[in-house]
Amino acid sequence: MERVRNFSAGPGVIPVPVLETAAKEMLNYRGSGMSVMEMSHRSKVFIEIAENAEALLREIMNIPSNYKVLFLQGGASTQFSMVPLNLFRNSKKCDMVNTGQWASKAIKEAKKFGTVNVVASSEDTNFDRIPEIDSSKFSSDADYFHITSNNTIFGTRFTSLPDTGDVPLVCDMSSNILSEVYDVSKFGLIYAGAQKNMGPAGLTVVIIRDDLIGHADKSIPTMLDYKIHAEADSMYNTPPTYAMYIAGLVYQWVKDLGGVAAMQKINEEKAAILYDFLDESSMFKGTVVKKDRSLMNVPYVTGNEELDSKFIKEAEKAGFVNLKGYRTVGGMRASIYNAMPVEDIKDLVEFMKKFEVDNK
Ligand SMILES: *Cc1c(COP(=O)(O)O)cnc(C)c1O
């Protein structure tokens, strides 16, 4: 069977060259006589895989040396509690921006451990934008300030970062890490589940500034303490070895493409193909205000639920899969992560044009 054109929001597409290398190395990784899945995480051969993955990520994201890179498990969702458990260290207060479902979950979790000041929210417009952020609402004594850089479900993204001064900026970058250039030094902590832009599910990457490590209360579970993982080079327990190996291949793929800046340019071109069509179509419409449109997740509707269903059904028959929108937005959502080839987007637009003509 041909591979489908896969617009899944997550786990999402993985670059074909990465899958091909993994297939080639499945039974015998580079002369080791075994699959990466079968290796001790303490073996020389695996430690090289882990070190190589970290070095590549540091290189392509230009991560300063005073930041640790941690390869953890538990998904971005575990970070919703790990961040407050480790970063509530003085006032036990944080500022958070509510830009959608994931941000709301992060807020709900942080509230279990301290005081959350929601400084801005776009809930009243069903998260169709990034809310205006008024710095006079910031808490000067907050232990950190949390944002979700890209909102996977609603299709918005921050195009500029709030200036939080000395308050560390914490970012859930799960659905747009490596898709555009970020200055890591502007953040105290970045976290991301791997399954959108970095490989398979099961791996969570945390990039944390040194001075934010080591503040957790002694009573927290060992596995939730950044210090434990930082001191053990992410080998306190068995890390998600196979997912780390694939992530390393993805980082190499990004590097070979020209790095994150080159990736961003491709992503801007890819997204423009779809948004330009949505702007000129009389049937399909984007659901997000233009200035805050995501480069990764593109929700759109026809305005008629029956027509949406018909479109999704016919698209699937034609090999365009996972286009159904999230239930609170309805309609369609095309997730067009780094690994999605530009051809797939062009083909989708052609299909949408034809559908529009046929269903006038
Ligand atoms: C997918 C996603 C999550 C949840 O990730 P898990 O790894 O399933 O816990 C959190 N935040 C954002 C922005 C996401 O896209």
XYZ file of C-alpha atoms and ligand atoms in Angstrom:
375
model
C 0.000 0.000 0.000
C 1.078 3.539 -0.747
C 1.762 5.755 2.264
C -1.172 8.065 2.924
C -0.955 11.819 3.270
C -1.171 11.993 7.025
C -2.422 15.208 8.661
C -2.488 13.729 12.165
C -2.159 16.196 15.047
C -0.092 13.710 17.008
C 1.601 11.368 16.942
C 2.385 12.934 13.620
C 4.364 12.230 10.476
C 8.023 11.270 10.702
C 10.431 12.065 7.844
C 10.601 9.134 5.408
C 14.437 9.104 5.347
C 14.353 8.657 9.142
C 11.949 5.712 8.846
C 14.129 4.207 6.114
C 17.271 4.443 8.251
C 15.414 2.946 11.207
C 14.190 0.088 9.003
C 17.691 -0.564 7.691
C 19.116 -0.556 11.213
C 16.234 -2.444 12.825
C 17.850 -5.882 13.214
C 21.478 -4.857 13.502
C 22.344 -1.316 14.538
C 25.644 -0.409 12.869
C 27.388 -3.695 13.507
C 26.262 -4.072 17.117
C 24.371 -7.235 16.199
C 21.180 -6.028 17.844
C 18.341 -3.572 17.516
C 18.547 -0.283 19.446
C 15.468 -1.569 21.316
C 17.478 -4.467 22.679
C 20.483 -2.544 24.000
C 21.369 -1.770 27.563
C 20.904 1.933 28.125
C 24.267 1.831 29.907
C 26.124 0.242 26.981
C 28.777 2.231 25.141
C 26.858 1.968 21.902
C 23.655 3.387 23.383
C 25.423 6.119 25.347
C 26.868 7.264 22.038
C 23.346 7.367 20.546
C 22.120 9.449 23.505
C 25.098 11.813 23.458
C 24.792 12.257 19.732
C 21.070 13.080 20.010
C 21.748 15.669 22.703
C 24.669 17.209 20.802
C 22.560 17.517 17.650
C 19.642 19.100 19.510
C 22.030 21.570 21.170
C 23.480 22.406 17.786
C 20.244 22.902 15.840
C 18.527 24.851 18.656
C 21.707 26.686 19.607
C 21.185 25.767 23.279
C 23.556 27.707 25.576
C 25.914 25.699 27.805
C 24.161 26.823 31.013
C 21.093 24.790 30.038
C 20.597 21.064 30.626
C 18.818 18.877 28.110
C 16.781 16.093 29.712
C 15.238 13.105 27.955
C 12.272 12.123 30.095
C 9.007 10.201 29.907
C 5.426 10.910 30.890
C 4.593 13.246 28.015
C 4.158 16.985 28.113
C 1.253 16.298 30.482
C 3.646 15.209 33.237
C 5.459 18.537 32.820
C 2.198 20.274 33.757
C 2.909 19.094 37.323
C 6.699 18.744 37.206
C 7.134 22.428 36.340
C 5.249 23.758 39.391
C 6.677 21.058 41.679
C 10.200 22.149 40.792
C 9.840 25.850 40.020
C 7.552 27.011 42.839
C 10.497 27.920 45.020
C 9.824 31.388 46.537
C 6.404 33.038 46.248
C 4.766 29.817 44.982
C 2.977 32.018 42.464
C 3.060 31.844 38.695
C 1.609 33.794 35.785
C 0.013 31.796 32.976
C -1.635 32.593 29.655
C -4.693 30.555 28.720
C -4.599 29.913 24.970
C -6.485 26.642 24.749
C -6.977 23.147 25.983
C -3.343 22.306 26.768
C -2.765 25.636 28.484
C -5.949 25.067 30.521
C -4.699 21.669 31.621
C -1.351 23.160 32.612
C -3.186 25.832 34.632
C -5.404 23.282 36.362
C -2.375 21.235 37.379
C -0.288 24.204 38.600
C -3.204 25.287 40.809
C -2.717 22.106 42.853
C 0.668 23.359 44.006
C 0.449 27.132 44.281
C -1.239 30.323 43.163
C -1.920 30.770 39.479
C -2.543 34.221 38.064
C -4.087 33.864 34.596
C -2.819 37.109 33.066
C -4.646 36.700 29.752
C -7.089 34.315 28.113
C -8.809 33.980 24.755
C -11.423 31.574 26.059
C -14.241 34.072 25.386
C -13.586 33.817 21.631
C -13.100 30.031 21.702
C -9.321 30.469 21.580
C -9.316 31.776 18.010
C -6.412 34.119 18.829
C -3.550 34.830 21.197
C -5.002 37.284 23.748
C -3.583 40.775 24.232
C -0.999 40.536 26.954
C -0.849 43.471 29.340
C 2.388 43.486 31.319
C 0.806 45.567 34.094
C -1.035 42.370 35.077
C 2.190 40.421 35.577
C 3.176 39.433 39.130
C 6.662 40.801 39.727
C 7.284 38.112 42.348
C 6.059 35.180 40.234
C 8.286 32.108 40.319
C 7.740 31.667 36.580
C 5.554 32.698 33.642
C 4.024 29.941 31.486
C 2.920 30.006 27.841
C 2.036 27.441 25.172
C 3.942 28.603 22.081
C 1.722 26.755 19.611
C -1.836 25.698 20.313
C -2.269 22.364 18.614
C -6.049 22.157 18.878
C -6.999 25.743 18.047
C -4.235 26.499 15.543
C -2.744 29.645 17.070
C 0.813 30.544 17.984
C 2.695 33.302 19.752
C 4.508 35.338 17.110
C 6.356 37.281 19.797
C 7.266 36.340 23.342
C 6.055 38.248 26.410
C 8.825 40.215 28.113
C 8.826 38.766 31.608
C 11.993 40.482 32.829
C 13.684 38.428 35.546
C 10.754 36.031 35.856
C 11.714 32.803 34.033
C 9.615 32.141 30.935
C 8.429 28.520 30.746
C 7.099 27.230 27.449
C 5.157 24.180 26.350
C 6.658 23.846 22.862
C 5.237 20.383 22.154
C 3.712 21.138 18.779
C 6.173 23.605 17.280
C 9.618 22.859 18.632
C 12.152 22.844 15.748
C 9.607 24.435 13.406
C 10.868 27.979 13.807
C 13.890 29.660 15.341
C 13.649 30.430 19.059
C 16.310 32.087 21.170
C 16.605 29.519 23.970
C 18.289 32.089 26.235
C 14.934 33.916 26.450
C 13.458 30.941 28.332
C 13.977 29.454 31.756
C 12.518 26.136 30.684
C 11.171 24.605 27.472
C 9.391 21.274 27.329
C 7.960 19.240 24.482
C 6.543 15.798 23.893
C 8.425 14.267 20.973
C 5.475 12.947 19.023
C 4.683 16.065 16.983
C 7.992 17.271 15.591
C 10.714 15.067 17.026
C 9.765 11.414 16.584
C 7.707 8.785 18.364
C 5.637 9.181 21.523
C 7.204 8.192 24.819
C 9.955 10.803 24.908
C 9.634 14.248 26.491
C 12.446 16.736 26.026
C 13.092 19.314 28.744
C 15.566 22.169 28.256
C 16.177 23.851 31.607
C 18.460 26.646 32.766
C 20.905 25.451 35.433
C 19.777 27.840 38.158
C 16.222 26.452 38.036
C 17.373 22.955 38.976
C 17.455 21.795 42.581
C 14.597 23.732 44.166
C 12.042 20.949 44.538
C 10.756 20.071 47.964
C 12.333 16.920 49.430
C 8.919 15.291 49.589
C 8.344 15.130 45.828
C 8.619 11.783 44.057
C 12.182 11.148 42.919
C 11.113 10.692 39.306
C 9.567 14.179 39.264
C 12.724 15.991 40.396
C 14.688 17.637 37.572
C 17.827 17.501 39.712
C 17.787 13.696 39.809
C 17.553 13.485 36.021
C 20.094 16.255 35.422
C 22.685 14.656 37.695
C 22.205 11.257 36.083
C 22.345 12.574 32.486
C 18.760 11.329 32.000
C 19.859 7.810 33.005
C 18.479 7.690 36.553
C 16.201 4.964 35.283
C 15.786 3.434 31.830
C 15.114 6.305 29.453
C 12.921 5.842 26.349
C 15.850 4.488 24.382
C 14.255 3.777 21.017
C 12.425 7.108 20.935
C 15.717 8.878 21.721
C 17.397 7.087 18.839
C 14.651 8.136 16.413
C 14.723 11.706 17.766
C 18.466 11.750 17.050
C 17.775 10.737 13.446
C 15.147 13.494 13.194
C 17.627 16.075 14.547
C 20.171 14.940 11.954
C 17.490 15.269 9.262
C 16.743 18.855 10.365
C 20.468 19.650 10.403
C 21.011 18.200 6.921
C 18.117 20.303 5.633
C 19.965 23.422 6.723
C 18.856 23.609 10.353
C 15.866 25.194 12.058
C 16.080 28.481 10.095
C 15.803 26.551 6.815
C 13.008 24.443 8.318
C 11.145 27.623 9.305
C 11.367 28.979 5.767
C 9.951 25.728 4.372
C 7.202 25.758 7.020
C 6.243 29.343 6.170
C 5.978 28.413 2.505
C 3.986 25.278 3.297
C 1.535 27.067 5.582
C 1.097 29.910 3.078
C -0.077 27.474 0.396
C -2.925 26.363 2.626
C -3.775 29.753 4.172
C -3.717 31.523 0.791
C -6.232 29.024 -0.488
C -8.434 29.371 2.622
C -8.422 33.150 2.162
C -9.607 32.959 -1.428
C -12.012 30.010 -1.124
C -15.725 30.730 -0.886
C -16.373 27.360 0.776
C -13.512 26.783 3.243
C -12.523 29.269 5.937
C -9.751 29.334 8.519
C -10.989 29.665 12.114
C -8.104 31.724 13.514
C -7.414 35.469 13.306
C -4.754 35.992 10.656
C -2.013 37.463 12.808
C -1.894 34.473 15.154
C -2.067 31.625 12.666
C -0.057 28.520 13.480
C 2.501 27.176 11.028
C 1.809 23.650 12.272
C -1.945 23.177 12.809
C -4.479 24.659 10.436
C -8.149 24.388 11.508
C -10.805 25.274 8.949
C -14.545 24.865 8.379
C -17.104 25.093 5.605
C -19.745 26.472 7.960
C -21.943 23.458 7.236
C -21.414 20.354 9.353
C -22.804 17.981 6.749
C -20.471 19.367 4.145
C -17.557 19.061 6.593
C -18.355 15.361 7.118
C -18.691 14.783 3.398
C -15.351 16.463 2.819
C -13.595 14.428 5.510
C -15.048 11.196 4.127
C -14.098 11.918 0.516
C -10.658 13.185 1.517
C -10.004 9.964 3.383
C -11.025 7.917 0.355
C -8.526 9.919 -1.676
C -5.741 9.175 0.823
C -5.789 12.385 2.911
C -6.215 11.077 6.441
C -6.692 12.466 9.961
C -8.288 15.711 8.774
C -11.182 15.687 11.226
C -11.086 18.727 13.496
C -11.087 18.623 17.257
C -14.622 18.408 18.649
C -14.619 21.865 20.267
C -13.643 23.549 16.985
C -15.416 21.232 14.563
C -14.716 21.070 10.850
C -11.253 20.119 9.745
C -7.711 20.481 10.987
C -4.644 19.866 8.857
C -1.538 19.348 10.961
C 1.415 20.105 8.764
C 4.429 19.350 10.931
C 8.063 19.590 9.833
C 8.033 16.134 8.269
C 5.017 16.831 6.024
C 6.237 17.250 2.443
C 5.143 20.386 0.573
C 3.701 18.148 -2.173
C 1.159 16.707 0.266
C -0.115 20.197 1.031
C -0.286 21.146 -2.628
C -2.212 17.940 -3.297
C -4.605 18.698 -0.427
C -5.279 22.174 -1.807
C -5.937 20.719 -5.275
C -8.344 18.251 -3.694
C -10.115 21.038 -1.797
C -10.419 23.137 -4.963
C -12.014 20.249 -6.800
C -14.343 19.503 -3.870
C -15.417 23.128 -3.845
C -16.274 23.103 -7.563
C -18.085 19.750 -7.326
C -20.177 20.829 -4.331
C -21.174 24.369 -5.281
C 0.164 17.092 22.419
C 0.347 18.197 23.351
C 0.415 18.011 24.734
C 0.209 16.648 25.390
O 1.302 15.863 25.192
P 1.395 14.401 25.854
O 2.774 14.005 25.434
O 0.305 13.586 25.253
O 1.251 14.549 27.310
C 0.643 19.095 25.547
N 0.800 20.320 25.020
C 0.736 20.548 23.704
C 0.913 21.929 23.175
C 0.498 19.492 22.825
O 0.445 19.716 21.506
